[in-house]
Protein backbone atom coordinates (compact mmCIF):
# COMPACT_ATOMS: atom_id res chain seq x y z
CA UNK A 1 0.00 0.00 0.00
CA UNK A 2 1.42 3.39 -0.90
CA UNK A 3 2.08 6.05 1.70
CA UNK A 4 -0.75 8.37 0.65
CA UNK A 5 -3.40 5.71 1.24
CA UNK A 6 -1.88 4.91 4.63
CA UNK A 7 -2.16 8.54 5.72
CA UNK A 8 -5.73 8.82 4.36
CA UNK A 9 -6.83 5.59 6.06
CA UNK A 10 -5.82 7.00 9.43
CA UNK A 11 -8.00 10.10 8.91
CA UNK A 12 -11.18 8.37 7.69
CA UNK A 13 -14.12 8.45 10.11
CA UNK A 14 -15.95 5.25 10.89
CA UNK A 15 -18.64 6.65 13.21
CA UNK A 16 -20.77 8.17 10.43
CA UNK A 17 -23.82 5.99 9.58
CA UNK A 18 -24.41 4.73 6.05
CA UNK A 19 -26.96 7.08 4.44
CA UNK A 20 -28.04 7.55 0.84
CA UNK A 21 -29.43 10.25 -1.43
CA UNK A 22 -33.04 11.03 -0.49
CA UNK A 23 -32.63 10.28 3.21
CA UNK A 24 -33.62 12.92 5.73
CA UNK A 25 -30.73 13.40 8.15
CA UNK A 26 -29.70 15.61 11.04
CA UNK A 27 -26.12 16.81 10.92
CA UNK A 28 -24.74 18.14 14.21
CA UNK A 29 -22.03 20.69 13.36
CA UNK A 30 -19.53 22.19 15.79
CA UNK A 31 -19.74 25.99 15.54
CA UNK A 32 -17.04 28.19 17.09
CA UNK A 33 -18.13 31.70 18.07
CA UNK A 34 -15.31 33.67 19.64
CA UNK A 35 -13.84 31.43 22.30
CA UNK A 36 -17.02 29.37 22.79
CA UNK A 37 -17.95 26.21 20.95
CA UNK A 38 -21.48 24.88 20.52
CA UNK A 39 -23.24 22.25 18.42
CA UNK A 40 -25.77 23.34 15.80
CA UNK A 41 -28.25 20.99 14.16
CA UNK A 42 -28.82 21.07 10.38
CA UNK A 43 -31.77 18.85 9.41
CA UNK A 44 -32.59 18.29 5.76
CA UNK A 45 -32.68 16.00 2.73
CA UNK A 46 -29.49 14.56 1.25
CA UNK A 47 -29.38 15.89 -2.33
CA UNK A 48 -26.20 14.24 -3.48
CA UNK A 49 -23.04 12.41 -2.48
CA UNK A 50 -19.84 13.13 -4.36
CA UNK A 51 -16.23 11.90 -4.28
CA UNK A 52 -14.49 9.08 -2.48
CA UNK A 53 -12.02 8.61 0.33
CA UNK A 54 -11.06 11.74 2.25
CA UNK A 55 -12.60 14.08 -0.31
CA UNK A 56 -16.10 12.53 -0.10
CA UNK A 57 -18.80 15.16 0.45
CA UNK A 58 -22.57 15.24 0.76
CA UNK A 59 -25.06 18.03 0.10
CA UNK A 60 -28.00 18.65 2.45
CA UNK A 61 -30.95 20.93 1.66
CA UNK A 62 -33.55 22.31 4.06
CA UNK A 63 -36.23 24.98 3.92
CA UNK A 64 -35.71 27.73 6.50
CA UNK A 65 -38.34 30.50 6.74
CA UNK A 66 -39.49 29.79 3.18
CA UNK A 67 -35.95 29.99 1.77
CA UNK A 68 -34.04 26.93 0.59
CA UNK A 69 -30.64 26.49 2.26
CA UNK A 70 -28.03 24.02 1.03
CA UNK A 71 -24.81 23.05 2.75
CA UNK A 72 -22.00 20.84 1.56
CA UNK A 73 -20.31 18.79 4.28
CA UNK A 74 -17.12 16.76 3.98
CA UNK A 75 -17.94 13.34 5.47
CA UNK A 76 -14.58 13.09 7.25
CA UNK A 77 -14.66 16.62 8.68
CA UNK A 78 -13.84 17.02 12.39
CA UNK A 79 -16.46 19.83 12.48
CA UNK A 80 -19.23 17.20 12.25
CA UNK A 81 -20.11 16.01 15.75
CA UNK A 82 -22.56 13.32 14.61
CA UNK A 83 -25.05 12.40 11.90
CA UNK A 84 -28.47 10.89 12.61
CA UNK A 85 -30.76 9.34 10.00
CA UNK A 86 -34.30 10.58 10.58
CA UNK A 87 -36.03 8.92 7.60
CA UNK A 88 -34.95 6.71 4.69
CA UNK A 89 -36.17 8.04 1.35
CA UNK A 90 -37.11 6.03 -1.73
CA UNK A 91 -35.93 7.80 -4.89
CA UNK A 92 -34.67 6.91 -8.37
CA UNK A 93 -32.07 9.63 -8.91
CA UNK A 94 -28.43 10.03 -7.91
CA UNK A 95 -28.76 13.81 -7.49
CA UNK A 96 -31.92 15.62 -6.39
CA UNK A 97 -31.30 18.99 -8.03
CA UNK A 98 -34.95 19.12 -9.13
CA UNK A 99 -35.87 19.96 -5.50
CA UNK A 100 -34.48 23.47 -6.07
CA UNK A 101 -37.39 24.32 -8.36
CA UNK A 102 -40.06 23.02 -6.00
CA UNK A 103 -41.69 25.16 -3.33
CA UNK A 104 -43.69 24.51 -0.20
CA UNK A 105 -44.39 21.01 1.02
CA UNK A 106 -43.43 19.47 -2.32
CA UNK A 107 -39.82 20.55 -1.77
CA UNK A 108 -39.51 18.40 1.34
CA UNK A 109 -41.81 15.52 0.49
CA UNK A 110 -40.00 12.34 -0.51
CA UNK A 111 -41.60 8.92 -0.38
CA UNK A 112 -40.35 6.88 2.56
CA UNK A 113 -38.63 3.60 1.82
CA UNK A 114 -40.65 0.61 2.91
CA UNK A 115 -38.66 -1.58 5.26
CA UNK A 116 -39.37 -5.27 5.58
CA UNK A 117 -39.61 -6.06 9.26
CA UNK A 118 -39.33 -9.65 10.30
CA UNK A 119 -41.89 -10.27 12.98
CA UNK A 120 -41.17 -13.10 15.34
CA UNK A 121 -44.11 -14.55 17.12
CA UNK A 122 -43.33 -15.55 20.67
CA UNK A 123 -45.86 -17.87 22.17
CA UNK A 124 -46.50 -17.68 25.88
CA UNK A 125 -45.88 -20.96 27.64
CA UNK A 126 -49.07 -22.70 28.63
CA UNK A 127 -49.55 -23.97 32.15
CA UNK A 128 -48.35 -27.52 32.67
CA UNK A 129 -50.49 -30.01 34.58
CA UNK A 130 -47.97 -30.00 37.45
CA UNK A 131 -48.65 -26.30 38.11
CA UNK A 132 -52.42 -26.76 38.38
CA UNK A 133 -52.50 -29.38 41.10
CA UNK A 134 -55.09 -29.09 43.89
CA UNK A 135 -52.33 -28.09 46.33
CA UNK A 136 -51.62 -24.87 44.42
CA UNK A 137 -55.25 -23.82 44.02
CA UNK A 138 -57.01 -21.81 46.67
CA UNK A 139 -60.49 -22.88 47.64
CA UNK A 140 -63.06 -20.45 48.95
Backbone as JSON, one array per atom type, in Angstrom:
{
  "sequence": "XXXXXXXXXXXXXXXXXXXXXXXXXXXXXXXXXXXXXXXXXXXXXXXXXXXXXXXXXXXXXXXXXXXXXXXXXXXXXXXXXXXXXXXXXXXXXXXXXXXXXXXXXXXXXXXXXXXXXXXXXXXXXXXXXXXXXXXXXXXX",
  "N": [[0.85, -1.17, 0.0], [0.56, 2.2, -0.84], [2.07, 5.22, 0.5], [0.4, 7.46, 0.65], [-2.23, 6.44, 0.75], [-2.07, 5.16, 3.2], [-1.85, 7.3, 5.01], [-4.29, 8.6, 4.5], [-6.1, 6.6, 5.29], [-5.84, 6.61, 8.03], [-7.14, 8.94, 8.71], [-9.79, 8.68, 8.03], [-13.23, 8.64, 8.96], [-15.15, 6.47, 10.97], [-17.46, 6.5, 12.36], [-19.68, 7.59, 11.21], [-22.98, 7.07, 10.08], [-24.3, 4.88, 7.5], [-25.73, 6.46, 4.95], [-27.98, 7.47, 2.3], [-28.73, 9.1, -0.87], [-31.61, 11.09, -0.76], [-32.39, 10.45, 1.77], [-33.55, 11.73, 4.9], [-31.72, 13.58, 7.1], [-30.06, 14.5, 10.18], [-27.56, 16.69, 10.8], [-25.1, 17.32, 13.06], [-23.26, 20.03, 13.76], [-20.18, 21.4, 14.75], [-19.85, 24.6, 15.95], [-17.89, 27.44, 16.17], [-17.8, 30.27, 18.04], [-16.25, 33.07, 18.69], [-14.56, 32.48, 21.61], [-16.06, 30.38, 22.4], [-17.6, 27.2, 21.96], [-20.18, 25.49, 20.31], [-22.84, 23.18, 19.48], [-24.6, 22.86, 16.5], [-27.62, 22.04, 14.94], [-28.4, 20.74, 11.74], [-30.92, 19.97, 9.78], [-32.09, 18.13, 7.12], [-32.69, 17.13, 3.65], [-30.75, 14.75, 1.95], [-29.15, 15.68, -0.9], [-27.19, 14.92, -2.68], [-24.28, 12.84, -3.1], [-20.84, 12.97, -3.32], [-17.62, 12.18, -4.65], [-14.82, 10.32, -3.17], [-13.13, 8.47, -0.59], [-11.05, 10.55, 1.4], [-11.94, 12.95, 0.34], [-14.68, 12.83, 0.08], [-17.93, 14.13, -0.1], [-21.14, 15.41, 0.99], [-24.33, 16.77, 0.14], [-26.74, 18.73, 1.72], [-30.08, 19.78, 1.93], [-32.39, 22.13, 3.19], [-35.47, 23.76, 4.12], [-35.74, 26.93, 5.28], [-37.54, 29.28, 6.9], [-39.06, 29.67, 4.57], [-37.12, 29.86, 2.65], [-34.82, 28.16, 0.65], [-32.04, 26.36, 1.82], [-28.82, 25.22, 1.3], [-26.17, 23.07, 2.21], [-22.83, 21.96, 1.98], [-21.12, 19.24, 3.16], [-18.05, 17.87, 4.18], [-17.55, 14.43, 4.56], [-15.64, 13.34, 6.27], [-15.0, 15.37, 8.01], [-13.75, 17.02, 10.93], [-15.41, 18.88, 12.07], [-17.98, 17.94, 12.1], [-20.07, 16.72, 14.47], [-21.9, 14.6, 14.89], [-24.02, 12.41, 12.94], [-27.37, 11.79, 12.29], [-29.8, 9.57, 11.09], [-32.94, 10.38, 10.09], [-35.1, 9.65, 8.45], [-35.54, 7.23, 5.92], [-35.36, 7.67, 2.49], [-37.1, 6.91, -0.57], [-36.02, 6.96, -3.7], [-35.28, 7.57, -7.22], [-33.06, 8.71, -8.34], [-29.68, 9.94, -8.65], [-28.81, 12.43, -7.98], [-30.55, 15.09, -6.49], [-31.33, 17.56, -7.72], [-33.61, 18.66, -8.78], [-35.22, 19.41, -6.7], [-34.7, 22.02, -6.11], [-36.3, 23.64, -7.67], [-38.81, 23.25, -6.71], [-41.43, 24.28, -4.47], [-42.72, 24.99, -1.17], [-44.5, 22.36, 0.5], [-43.97, 20.34, -1.27], [-41.29, 20.49, -1.8], [-40.03, 19.23, 0.26], [-41.06, 16.76, 0.44], [-40.59, 13.46, 0.2], [-40.97, 10.15, -0.82], [-41.18, 7.62, 1.62], [-38.95, 4.95, 2.24], [-39.97, 1.63, 2.12], [-39.6, -0.64, 4.66], [-38.79, -3.98, 5.23], [-39.89, -5.75, 7.86], [-39.05, -8.27, 9.97], [-41.19, -10.18, 11.71], [-41.27, -11.79, 14.71], [-42.98, -14.32, 16.23], [-43.75, -14.85, 19.47], [-44.69, -17.31, 21.5], [-46.63, -17.59, 24.44], [-45.8, -19.56, 27.22], [-47.8, -22.34, 27.99], [-49.73, -23.37, 30.82], [-48.5, -26.06, 32.68], [-49.6, -29.37, 33.59], [-48.57, -29.98, 36.11], [-48.41, -27.59, 37.47], [-51.01, -26.92, 38.05], [-52.09, -28.34, 40.16], [-54.18, -29.6, 42.85], [-53.05, -28.72, 45.24], [-51.93, -26.25, 44.78], [-54.02, -24.61, 44.18], [-56.43, -22.29, 45.42], [-59.07, -22.64, 47.62], [-62.36, -21.45, 48.16]],
  "CA": [[0.0, 0.0, 0.0], [1.42, 3.39, -0.9], [2.08, 6.05, 1.7], [-0.75, 8.37, 0.65], [-3.4, 5.71, 1.24], [-1.88, 4.91, 4.63], [-2.16, 8.54, 5.72], [-5.73, 8.82, 4.36], [-6.83, 5.59, 6.06], [-5.82, 7.0, 9.43], [-8.0, 10.1, 8.91], [-11.18, 8.37, 7.69], [-14.12, 8.45, 10.11], [-15.95, 5.25, 10.89], [-18.64, 6.65, 13.21], [-20.77, 8.17, 10.43], [-23.82, 5.99, 9.58], [-24.41, 4.73, 6.05], [-26.96, 7.08, 4.44], [-28.04, 7.55, 0.84], [-29.43, 10.25, -1.43], [-33.04, 11.03, -0.49], [-32.63, 10.28, 3.21], [-33.62, 12.92, 5.73], [-30.73, 13.4, 8.15], [-29.7, 15.61, 11.04], [-26.12, 16.81, 10.92], [-24.74, 18.14, 14.21], [-22.03, 20.69, 13.36], [-19.53, 22.19, 15.79], [-19.74, 25.99, 15.54], [-17.04, 28.19, 17.09], [-18.13, 31.7, 18.07], [-15.31, 33.67, 19.64], [-13.84, 31.43, 22.3], [-17.02, 29.37, 22.79], [-17.95, 26.21, 20.95], [-21.48, 24.88, 20.52], [-23.24, 22.25, 18.42], [-25.77, 23.34, 15.8], [-28.25, 20.99, 14.16], [-28.82, 21.07, 10.38], [-31.77, 18.85, 9.41], [-32.59, 18.29, 5.76], [-32.68, 16.0, 2.73], [-29.49, 14.56, 1.25], [-29.38, 15.89, -2.33], [-26.2, 14.24, -3.48], [-23.04, 12.41, -2.48], [-19.84, 13.13, -4.36], [-16.23, 11.9, -4.28], [-14.49, 9.08, -2.48], [-12.02, 8.61, 0.33], [-11.06, 11.74, 2.25], [-12.6, 14.08, -0.31], [-16.1, 12.53, -0.1], [-18.8, 15.16, 0.45], [-22.57, 15.24, 0.76], [-25.06, 18.03, 0.1], [-28.0, 18.65, 2.45], [-30.95, 20.93, 1.66], [-33.55, 22.31, 4.06], [-36.23, 24.98, 3.92], [-35.71, 27.73, 6.5], [-38.34, 30.5, 6.74], [-39.49, 29.79, 3.18], [-35.95, 29.99, 1.77], [-34.04, 26.93, 0.59], [-30.64, 26.49, 2.26], [-28.03, 24.02, 1.03], [-24.81, 23.05, 2.75], [-22.0, 20.84, 1.56], [-20.31, 18.79, 4.28], [-17.12, 16.76, 3.98], [-17.94, 13.34, 5.47], [-14.58, 13.09, 7.25], [-14.66, 16.62, 8.68], [-13.84, 17.02, 12.39], [-16.46, 19.83, 12.48], [-19.23, 17.2, 12.25], [-20.11, 16.01, 15.75], [-22.56, 13.32, 14.61], [-25.05, 12.4, 11.9], [-28.47, 10.89, 12.61], [-30.76, 9.34, 10.0], [-34.3, 10.58, 10.58], [-36.03, 8.92, 7.6], [-34.95, 6.71, 4.69], [-36.17, 8.04, 1.35], [-37.11, 6.03, -1.73], [-35.93, 7.8, -4.89], [-34.67, 6.91, -8.37], [-32.07, 9.63, -8.91], [-28.43, 10.03, -7.91], [-28.76, 13.81, -7.49], [-31.92, 15.62, -6.39], [-31.3, 18.99, -8.03], [-34.95, 19.12, -9.13], [-35.87, 19.96, -5.5], [-34.48, 23.47, -6.07], [-37.39, 24.32, -8.36], [-40.06, 23.02, -6.0], [-41.69, 25.16, -3.33], [-43.69, 24.51, -0.2], [-44.39, 21.01, 1.02], [-43.43, 19.47, -2.32], [-39.82, 20.55, -1.77], [-39.51, 18.4, 1.34], [-41.81, 15.52, 0.49], [-40.0, 12.34, -0.51], [-41.6, 8.92, -0.38], [-40.35, 6.88, 2.56], [-38.63, 3.6, 1.82], [-40.65, 0.61, 2.91], [-38.66, -1.58, 5.26], [-39.37, -5.27, 5.58], [-39.61, -6.06, 9.26], [-39.33, -9.65, 10.3], [-41.89, -10.27, 12.98], [-41.17, -13.1, 15.34], [-44.11, -14.55, 17.12], [-43.33, -15.55, 20.67], [-45.86, -17.87, 22.17], [-46.5, -17.68, 25.88], [-45.88, -20.96, 27.64], [-49.07, -22.7, 28.63], [-49.55, -23.97, 32.15], [-48.35, -27.52, 32.67], [-50.49, -30.01, 34.58], [-47.97, -30.0, 37.45], [-48.65, -26.3, 38.11], [-52.42, -26.76, 38.38], [-52.5, -29.38, 41.1], [-55.09, -29.09, 43.89], [-52.33, -28.09, 46.33], [-51.62, -24.87, 44.42], [-55.25, -23.82, 44.02], [-57.01, -21.81, 46.67], [-60.49, -22.88, 47.64], [-63.06, -20.45, 48.95]],
  "C": [[0.9, 1.24, 0.0], [1.19, 4.3, 0.31], [0.89, 7.0, 1.78], [-1.99, 7.67, 1.2], [-3.28, 5.37, 2.72], [-2.25, 6.13, 5.46], [-3.67, 8.8, 5.67], [-6.53, 7.85, 5.21], [-6.87, 5.95, 7.54], [-6.78, 8.14, 9.72], [-9.46, 9.84, 8.58], [-11.99, 8.14, 8.97], [-14.97, 7.21, 9.9], [-17.23, 5.35, 11.72], [-19.83, 7.26, 12.48], [-21.64, 7.03, 9.88], [-23.89, 5.99, 8.05], [-25.75, 5.3, 5.59], [-26.84, 7.23, 2.93], [-28.76, 8.82, 0.42], [-30.93, 10.05, -1.21], [-33.37, 10.83, 0.97], [-32.73, 11.65, 3.88], [-32.69, 12.69, 6.92], [-30.59, 14.66, 8.99], [-28.19, 15.59, 11.2], [-25.85, 17.77, 12.08], [-23.35, 18.7, 13.95], [-21.49, 21.49, 14.54], [-19.31, 23.6, 15.25], [-18.92, 26.71, 16.6], [-17.37, 29.67, 16.94], [-17.25, 32.34, 19.13], [-14.47, 32.58, 20.29], [-14.77, 30.31, 22.76], [-17.29, 28.43, 21.62], [-19.3, 25.6, 21.31], [-21.79, 23.97, 19.35], [-24.56, 22.74, 17.84], [-26.31, 22.22, 14.91], [-28.66, 21.52, 12.79], [-29.59, 19.86, 9.87], [-32.33, 19.09, 8.02], [-32.46, 17.0, 4.96], [-31.32, 15.94, 2.04], [-29.76, 14.66, -0.24], [-28.37, 15.17, -3.19], [-24.99, 13.87, -2.64], [-22.0, 12.37, -3.59], [-18.46, 12.76, -3.81], [-16.05, 10.55, -3.61], [-13.31, 9.35, -1.56], [-12.15, 9.83, 1.22], [-11.85, 12.88, 1.65], [-14.09, 13.84, -0.55], [-16.94, 13.58, 0.6], [-20.25, 14.79, 0.21], [-23.24, 16.59, 0.91], [-26.41, 17.83, 0.77], [-28.79, 19.93, 2.2], [-32.1, 20.94, 2.65], [-34.24, 23.6, 3.68], [-36.28, 25.72, 5.25], [-36.41, 29.06, 6.24], [-38.72, 30.74, 5.28], [-38.35, 29.92, 2.18], [-35.17, 28.68, 1.81], [-32.58, 27.19, 0.95], [-29.94, 25.16, 1.99], [-26.66, 24.17, 1.66], [-24.11, 21.81, 2.24], [-21.07, 20.5, 2.72], [-19.31, 17.74, 3.8], [-17.44, 15.67, 5.01], [-16.91, 13.16, 6.57], [-14.18, 14.33, 8.03], [-14.72, 16.47, 10.2], [-14.88, 18.0, 12.92], [-17.8, 19.13, 12.67], [-19.16, 16.41, 13.54], [-20.74, 14.63, 15.57], [-23.59, 13.52, 13.51], [-26.1, 11.38, 12.3], [-29.38, 10.77, 11.4], [-32.16, 9.43, 10.59], [-35.27, 9.69, 9.8], [-35.28, 8.44, 6.36], [-35.88, 7.03, 3.54], [-36.04, 7.05, 0.21], [-37.14, 6.9, -2.98], [-35.26, 7.01, -6.01], [-33.64, 7.79, -9.05], [-30.82, 9.62, -8.04], [-28.27, 11.42, -7.31], [-30.18, 14.37, -7.53], [-31.95, 17.12, -6.65], [-32.67, 19.53, -8.41], [-35.68, 19.7, -7.92], [-35.7, 21.47, -5.42], [-35.62, 24.24, -6.7], [-38.71, 24.2, -7.62], [-40.2, 23.96, -4.81], [-42.69, 24.5, -2.39], [-43.43, 23.09, 0.26], [-43.78, 20.06, 0.0], [-41.91, 19.43, -2.3], [-39.22, 19.66, -0.69], [-40.17, 17.03, 1.38], [-41.15, 14.48, -0.41], [-40.61, 11.07, 0.07], [-40.64, 8.13, 0.52], [-40.17, 5.46, 2.08], [-39.32, 2.62, 2.73], [-39.62, -0.4, 3.38], [-39.4, -2.87, 5.58], [-38.92, -5.62, 6.99], [-40.0, -7.51, 9.5], [-39.96, -9.69, 11.68], [-41.75, -11.69, 13.52], [-42.3, -13.23, 16.34], [-43.6, -15.39, 18.29], [-44.59, -16.01, 21.39], [-45.6, -17.93, 23.66], [-46.62, -19.14, 26.29], [-47.21, -21.23, 28.35], [-48.77, -23.39, 29.96], [-49.47, -25.48, 32.02], [-49.26, -28.12, 33.72], [-49.9, -30.01, 35.99], [-48.24, -28.7, 38.19], [-50.08, -26.13, 38.57], [-52.9, -27.89, 39.29], [-53.4, -28.79, 42.18], [-54.34, -28.4, 45.03], [-52.09, -26.61, 46.06], [-52.87, -23.99, 44.3], [-55.8, -23.45, 45.38], [-58.5, -22.02, 46.59], [-61.18, -21.89, 48.58], [-63.93, -21.02, 50.01]]
}
